[in-house]
Amino acid sequence: MSIELPEAKILADQMDKQLRGKRVQRVFLKDCEKLQRLGFVNKDVHAFDDLVNGKIESVTSRGSVMRIKLDNRMSLILAPEYGGIIQYYAKSESVSDKAHLTVGFADGSALTVRLTGMGVINALKETELERSYVYRRDFSEVSSPIDDKDFTFERFSKLLANKNVMLKSVLVGKDAVVVGLGNSAFQDIIYRAKLHPKRKASELNTDESRALYNAIKLVVQERLRLGGKDQFTDLYGKGGHYTPTMGPNMKGQTCPTCGASVEKMSLGGGFTFYCPKCQK
Ligand SMILES: [Zn+2]
């Protein structure tokens, strides 16, 4: 289950409340060789040793990236974008043995991180943060749909007008005009906006751009309000309640609006489910 902006925000807010002031006593990595080879976890595992003795100052998120900032100029960057479980344990004895990363605190509590898909676990010095691709991408000037001042319709529609590419690359990935949306949110958003997956951003008229803008805000707000997407579990193992209106969960189903059979197409390195009748 992918962690996109709403889920990263839920986790970061919970961690900020729960972990602030805690001192790191030990850091333990397990089964990370493959993740290291792929570049998802620091190649030099000793970087994690530098977290030890640091006290957690704050936990923040932007887009789908979380930053745990310590008082010793170190940060732990977490971005389980294609799936991951981040959990808190009041007593470290009960920690899951499936975790890739376990952070034990001086008071006996612990935090665990397990990646179930592609994602990032990086221990970085303050001066090294920009080396992290996900940090650079999301802790950036790019609009965040959670911030009303930053994500205005005027700014969004101007950016769309300049993009002669399909909507997916405008909403998801390194060239996106907003941070924090993944393939799951994308399918849900364009269904709600009634836009076909192959439409180009620059060709949308004002009403269509407005519908897209509103759908982005709605999906993000609803997922936040309902504790994240279904299958997501928060810091305490509690499940989310948001079911996407369109996505893999609609495979073999009919569109709830018009009754047409939901179709899927391969698009930009993943499948996109859509309604051939409603989405034009
Ligand atoms: Zn339909």
Tab-separated table of C-alpha atoms and ligand atoms in Angstrom:
chain	number	residue	atom	x	y	z
A	1	MET	CA	0.000	0.000	0.000
A	2	SER	CA	1.545	3.237	-1.197
A	3	ILE	CA	2.243	6.073	1.186
A	4	GLU	CA	1.250	9.293	-0.521
A	5	LEU	CA	0.838	12.797	0.876
A	6	PRO	CA	-2.145	12.146	3.210
A	7	GLU	CA	-0.637	9.045	4.789
A	8	ALA	CA	2.809	10.645	5.157
A	9	LYS	CA	1.166	13.624	6.878
A	10	ILE	CA	-0.811	11.371	9.243
A	11	LEU	CA	2.342	9.446	10.194
A	12	ALA	CA	4.499	12.576	10.565
A	13	ASP	CA	1.934	14.276	12.828
A	14	GLN	CA	1.655	11.161	14.985
A	15	MET	CA	5.433	10.757	15.192
A	16	ASP	CA	5.901	14.428	16.046
A	17	LYS	CA	3.559	14.059	19.023
A	18	GLN	CA	4.843	10.670	20.135
A	19	LEU	CA	8.583	10.898	19.531
A	20	ARG	CA	9.552	14.526	20.188
A	21	GLY	CA	12.156	14.687	22.965
A	22	LYS	CA	13.050	11.004	22.828
A	23	ARG	CA	16.746	10.109	22.722
A	24	VAL	CA	17.949	7.471	20.246
A	25	GLN	CA	19.751	4.669	22.049
A	26	ARG	CA	20.285	2.149	19.293
A	27	VAL	CA	19.598	1.694	15.600
A	28	PHE	CA	19.292	-1.721	14.048
A	29	LEU	CA	19.070	-2.589	10.331
A	30	LYS	CA	17.971	-5.966	9.032
A	31	ASP	CA	17.763	-7.564	5.566
A	32	CYS	CA	18.683	-4.305	3.869
A	33	GLU	CA	21.346	-5.583	1.417
A	34	LYS	CA	19.042	-5.568	-1.596
A	35	LEU	CA	17.574	-2.170	-0.654
A	36	GLN	CA	21.118	-0.809	-0.350
A	37	ARG	CA	22.090	-2.158	-3.760
A	38	LEU	CA	19.048	-0.442	-5.262
A	39	GLY	CA	19.983	2.809	-3.529
A	40	PHE	CA	16.954	2.937	-1.205
A	41	VAL	CA	18.989	2.676	2.005
A	42	ASN	CA	22.405	4.325	2.650
A	43	LYS	CA	25.180	2.229	1.110
A	44	ASP	CA	27.302	2.967	4.194
A	45	VAL	CA	25.254	1.634	7.093
A	46	HIS	CA	27.499	3.452	9.569
A	47	ALA	CA	25.556	6.599	8.724
A	48	PHE	CA	22.824	5.187	10.973
A	49	ASP	CA	25.258	5.064	13.917
A	50	ASP	CA	25.344	8.867	13.803
A	51	LEU	CA	21.678	8.918	14.842
A	52	VAL	CA	22.573	7.377	18.195
A	53	ASN	CA	22.451	9.794	21.160
A	54	GLY	CA	20.532	12.334	19.113
A	55	LYS	CA	17.289	13.679	20.570
A	56	ILE	CA	14.275	14.035	18.292
A	57	GLU	CA	13.483	17.713	17.750
A	58	SER	CA	10.619	17.444	15.275
A	59	VAL	CA	8.964	15.258	12.679
A	60	THR	CA	7.582	16.920	9.558
A	61	SER	CA	6.391	15.841	6.137
A	62	ARG	CA	6.111	17.379	2.715
A	63	GLY	CA	4.627	15.490	-0.221
A	64	SER	CA	5.162	11.811	0.506
A	65	VAL	CA	8.439	12.334	2.390
A	66	MET	CA	8.887	12.400	6.172
A	67	ARG	CA	11.798	13.999	7.998
A	68	ILE	CA	12.714	13.079	11.561
A	69	LYS	CA	15.083	15.837	12.700
A	70	LEU	CA	17.488	15.189	15.545
A	71	ASP	CA	19.364	17.704	17.700
A	72	ASN	CA	22.759	16.390	16.545
A	73	ARG	CA	22.473	17.691	12.964
A	74	MET	CA	21.248	14.333	11.705
A	75	SER	CA	17.950	13.541	10.014
A	76	LEU	CA	16.199	10.321	9.217
A	77	ILE	CA	14.384	10.593	5.884
A	78	LEU	CA	11.537	8.121	5.337
A	79	ALA	CA	9.613	7.759	2.072
A	80	PRO	CA	7.944	4.358	1.714
A	81	GLU	CA	6.304	5.516	-1.515
A	82	TYR	CA	5.382	2.109	-2.923
A	83	GLY	CA	4.449	0.605	0.386
A	84	GLY	CA	5.654	0.488	3.938
A	85	ILE	CA	4.700	0.153	7.557
A	86	ILE	CA	5.914	2.560	10.213
A	87	GLN	CA	5.007	1.633	13.764
A	88	TYR	CA	5.557	2.753	17.313
A	89	TYR	CA	6.025	0.384	20.221
A	90	ALA	CA	5.828	1.567	23.816
A	91	LYS	CA	8.043	-1.375	24.776
A	92	SER	CA	10.852	-2.407	22.446
A	93	GLU	CA	10.522	-6.106	23.435
A	94	SER	CA	7.329	-6.399	21.398
A	95	VAL	CA	8.889	-5.036	18.181
A	96	SER	CA	8.126	-6.792	14.880
A	97	ASP	CA	11.059	-8.889	13.642
A	98	LYS	CA	10.132	-8.074	10.032
A	99	ALA	CA	11.289	-4.463	10.255
A	100	HIS	CA	14.095	-3.214	8.040
A	101	LEU	CA	14.905	-0.470	10.526
A	102	THR	CA	14.392	-0.419	14.271
A	103	VAL	CA	15.148	2.709	16.283
A	104	GLY	CA	15.260	2.051	20.028
A	105	PHE	CA	14.845	4.987	22.412
A	106	ALA	CA	16.368	5.552	25.858
A	107	ASP	CA	12.935	5.230	27.531
A	108	GLY	CA	12.494	1.663	26.213
A	109	SER	CA	10.113	2.528	23.354
A	110	ALA	CA	10.869	1.910	19.696
A	111	LEU	CA	10.025	2.906	16.123
A	112	THR	CA	10.128	0.389	13.267
A	113	VAL	CA	10.087	0.871	9.513
A	114	ARG	CA	9.408	-1.859	6.994
A	115	LEU	CA	9.385	-1.259	3.260
A	116	THR	CA	6.972	-3.487	1.350
A	117	GLY	CA	7.753	-1.845	-2.002
A	118	MET	CA	10.212	0.686	-3.360
A	119	GLY	CA	10.949	3.424	-0.892
A	120	VAL	CA	13.645	5.301	0.950
A	121	ILE	CA	15.242	5.011	4.390
A	122	ASN	CA	18.123	7.471	4.673
A	123	ALA	CA	20.196	8.712	7.598
A	124	LEU	CA	21.699	12.026	6.503
A	125	LYS	CA	23.681	14.895	7.958
A	126	GLU	CA	22.079	18.335	7.620
A	127	THR	CA	24.642	19.188	4.939
A	128	GLU	CA	23.797	16.048	2.961
A	129	LEU	CA	20.007	16.412	2.754
A	130	GLU	CA	20.021	17.708	-0.800
A	131	ARG	CA	21.732	14.492	-1.885
A	132	SER	CA	18.484	12.667	-1.247
A	133	TYR	CA	16.366	12.621	-4.400
A	134	VAL	CA	13.059	12.316	-2.562
A	135	TYR	CA	13.944	15.101	-0.108
A	136	ARG	CA	15.008	17.400	-2.952
A	137	ARG	CA	11.839	16.610	-4.885
A	138	ASP	CA	9.273	17.125	-2.116
A	139	PHE	CA	10.874	19.587	0.344
A	140	SER	CA	10.937	22.021	-2.573
A	141	GLU	CA	9.239	24.993	-4.244
A	142	VAL	CA	6.706	22.685	-5.912
A	143	SER	CA	3.125	23.261	-4.664
A	144	SER	CA	1.712	21.091	-1.923
A	145	PRO	CA	-2.045	20.439	-2.336
A	146	ILE	CA	-2.460	20.542	1.434
A	147	ASP	CA	-1.475	24.193	1.626
A	148	ASP	CA	-4.164	26.597	0.393
A	149	LYS	CA	-1.787	29.557	0.020
A	150	ASP	CA	0.709	27.515	-1.967
A	151	PHE	CA	-1.705	25.501	-4.099
A	152	THR	CA	-3.929	28.103	-5.733
A	153	PHE	CA	-6.023	27.523	-8.833
A	154	GLU	CA	-4.298	30.449	-10.580
A	155	ARG	CA	-0.860	28.947	-10.076
A	156	PHE	CA	-2.013	25.418	-10.888
A	157	SER	CA	-3.809	26.333	-14.123
A	158	LYS	CA	-0.829	28.369	-15.353
A	159	LEU	CA	1.454	25.400	-14.816
A	160	LEU	CA	-0.952	23.068	-16.635
A	161	ALA	CA	-1.122	25.377	-19.644
A	162	ASN	CA	2.635	25.030	-20.142
A	163	LYS	CA	2.656	21.238	-20.123
A	164	ASN	CA	2.073	19.540	-23.448
A	165	VAL	CA	2.155	16.099	-21.811
A	166	MET	CA	-0.316	13.578	-20.423
A	167	LEU	CA	-1.876	14.269	-17.057
A	168	LYS	CA	-0.034	11.530	-15.208
A	169	SER	CA	3.385	13.134	-15.609
A	170	VAL	CA	1.900	16.467	-14.516
A	171	LEU	CA	0.533	14.994	-11.285
A	172	VAL	CA	2.968	12.169	-10.431
A	173	GLY	CA	6.757	11.880	-10.367
A	174	LYS	CA	9.780	14.054	-10.874
A	175	ASP	CA	8.187	16.592	-13.248
A	176	ALA	CA	4.887	16.892	-11.385
A	177	VAL	CA	3.500	20.370	-10.622
A	178	VAL	CA	2.368	19.188	-7.170
A	179	VAL	CA	4.123	17.052	-4.556
A	180	GLY	CA	2.867	13.925	-2.853
A	181	LEU	CA	0.572	12.234	-5.380
A	182	GLY	CA	1.201	8.677	-6.573
A	183	ASN	CA	-0.493	6.393	-9.085
A	184	SER	CA	-3.291	5.585	-6.660
A	185	ALA	CA	-4.294	9.203	-6.078
A	186	PHE	CA	-3.890	9.919	-9.801
A	187	GLN	CA	-6.548	7.369	-10.866
A	188	ASP	CA	-8.954	8.520	-8.188
A	189	ILE	CA	-8.447	12.201	-9.069
A	190	ILE	CA	-8.926	11.971	-12.850
A	191	TYR	CA	-12.024	9.810	-12.365
A	192	ARG	CA	-13.548	12.436	-10.085
A	193	ALA	CA	-12.534	15.167	-12.541
A	194	LYS	CA	-14.077	13.103	-15.406
A	195	LEU	CA	-10.878	13.309	-17.460
A	196	HIS	CA	-9.534	10.538	-19.690
A	197	PRO	CA	-6.055	9.249	-18.685
A	198	LYS	CA	-4.627	10.170	-22.100
A	199	ARG	CA	-5.645	13.825	-22.003
A	200	LYS	CA	-2.878	16.380	-22.234
A	201	ALA	CA	-2.589	19.042	-19.545
A	202	SER	CA	-2.210	21.982	-21.939
A	203	GLU	CA	-5.432	21.051	-23.757
A	204	LEU	CA	-7.742	21.318	-20.751
A	205	ASN	CA	-10.241	24.151	-20.795
A	206	THR	CA	-10.848	26.279	-17.698
A	207	ASP	CA	-13.729	24.131	-16.417
A	208	GLU	CA	-11.674	20.958	-16.805
A	209	SER	CA	-8.651	22.494	-15.062
A	210	ARG	CA	-10.935	23.624	-12.262
A	211	ALA	CA	-12.431	20.124	-11.973
A	212	LEU	CA	-8.944	18.632	-11.772
A	213	TYR	CA	-7.856	21.152	-9.143
A	214	ASN	CA	-10.961	20.486	-7.030
A	215	ALA	CA	-10.539	16.706	-7.346
A	216	ILE	CA	-6.932	16.898	-6.095
A	217	LYS	CA	-8.016	18.878	-3.039
A	218	LEU	CA	-10.984	16.611	-2.380
A	219	VAL	CA	-9.024	13.347	-2.565
A	220	VAL	CA	-6.242	14.658	-0.316
A	221	GLN	CA	-8.680	16.098	2.253
A	222	GLU	CA	-10.897	12.999	2.314
A	223	ARG	CA	-7.951	10.651	2.742
A	224	LEU	CA	-6.704	12.787	5.617
A	225	ARG	CA	-10.133	12.962	7.215
A	226	LEU	CA	-10.672	9.197	7.015
A	227	GLY	CA	-7.290	8.251	8.473
A	228	GLY	CA	-5.662	7.323	5.154
A	229	LYS	CA	-6.440	4.861	2.418
A	230	ASP	CA	-7.813	1.413	3.220
A	231	GLN	CA	-4.899	-0.992	3.752
A	232	PHE	CA	-2.831	1.846	5.227
A	233	THR	CA	-1.973	1.440	8.878
A	234	ASP	CA	-0.953	4.359	11.033
A	235	LEU	CA	1.746	4.599	13.700
A	236	TYR	CA	-0.377	2.538	16.094
A	237	GLY	CA	-1.486	-0.110	13.589
A	238	LYS	CA	-4.909	1.449	13.060
A	239	GLY	CA	-6.294	1.046	9.528
A	240	GLY	CA	-7.423	3.867	7.224
A	241	HIS	CA	-10.997	4.077	5.919
A	242	TYR	CA	-10.694	5.818	2.579
A	243	THR	CA	-11.631	3.636	-0.409
A	244	PRO	CA	-10.598	5.110	-3.775
A	245	THR	CA	-13.486	5.740	-6.176
A	246	MET	CA	-11.288	4.443	-9.000
A	247	GLY	CA	-8.205	2.230	-8.978
A	248	PRO	CA	-7.207	-1.463	-8.809
A	249	ASN	CA	-10.063	-2.010	-6.318
A	250	MET	CA	-12.465	-1.387	-9.232
A	251	LYS	CA	-11.033	-4.175	-11.416
A	252	GLY	CA	-13.865	-6.161	-13.034
A	253	GLN	CA	-16.451	-3.753	-11.609
A	254	THR	CA	-18.822	-1.308	-13.200
A	255	CYS	CA	-18.626	2.460	-12.852
A	256	PRO	CA	-20.784	3.583	-9.889
A	257	THR	CA	-21.839	6.680	-11.856
A	258	CYS	CA	-22.868	5.276	-15.270
A	259	GLY	CA	-22.690	1.476	-15.023
A	260	ALA	CA	-20.100	1.010	-17.815
A	261	SER	CA	-17.405	-1.652	-17.317
A	262	VAL	CA	-14.234	-0.249	-15.784
A	263	GLU	CA	-11.240	-0.587	-18.128
A	264	LYS	CA	-7.542	-0.512	-17.553
A	265	MET	CA	-4.615	0.711	-19.613
A	266	SER	CA	-0.875	0.644	-19.210
A	267	LEU	CA	0.349	4.175	-18.677
A	268	GLY	CA	3.738	5.558	-17.637
A	269	GLY	CA	4.996	2.467	-15.822
A	270	GLY	CA	1.795	1.222	-14.186
A	271	PHE	CA	-1.846	0.420	-14.818
A	272	THR	CA	-4.545	3.046	-14.812
A	273	PHE	CA	-8.162	2.024	-14.226
A	274	TYR	CA	-10.802	4.329	-15.681
A	275	CYS	CA	-14.398	4.606	-16.889
A	276	PRO	CA	-14.459	4.839	-20.707
A	277	LYS	CA	-17.830	6.595	-20.612
A	278	CYS	CA	-17.456	9.166	-17.824
A	279	GLN	CA	-13.839	10.109	-18.456
A	280	LYS	CA	-13.440	12.171	-21.619
B	1	ZN	ZN	-18.823	5.918	-15.763
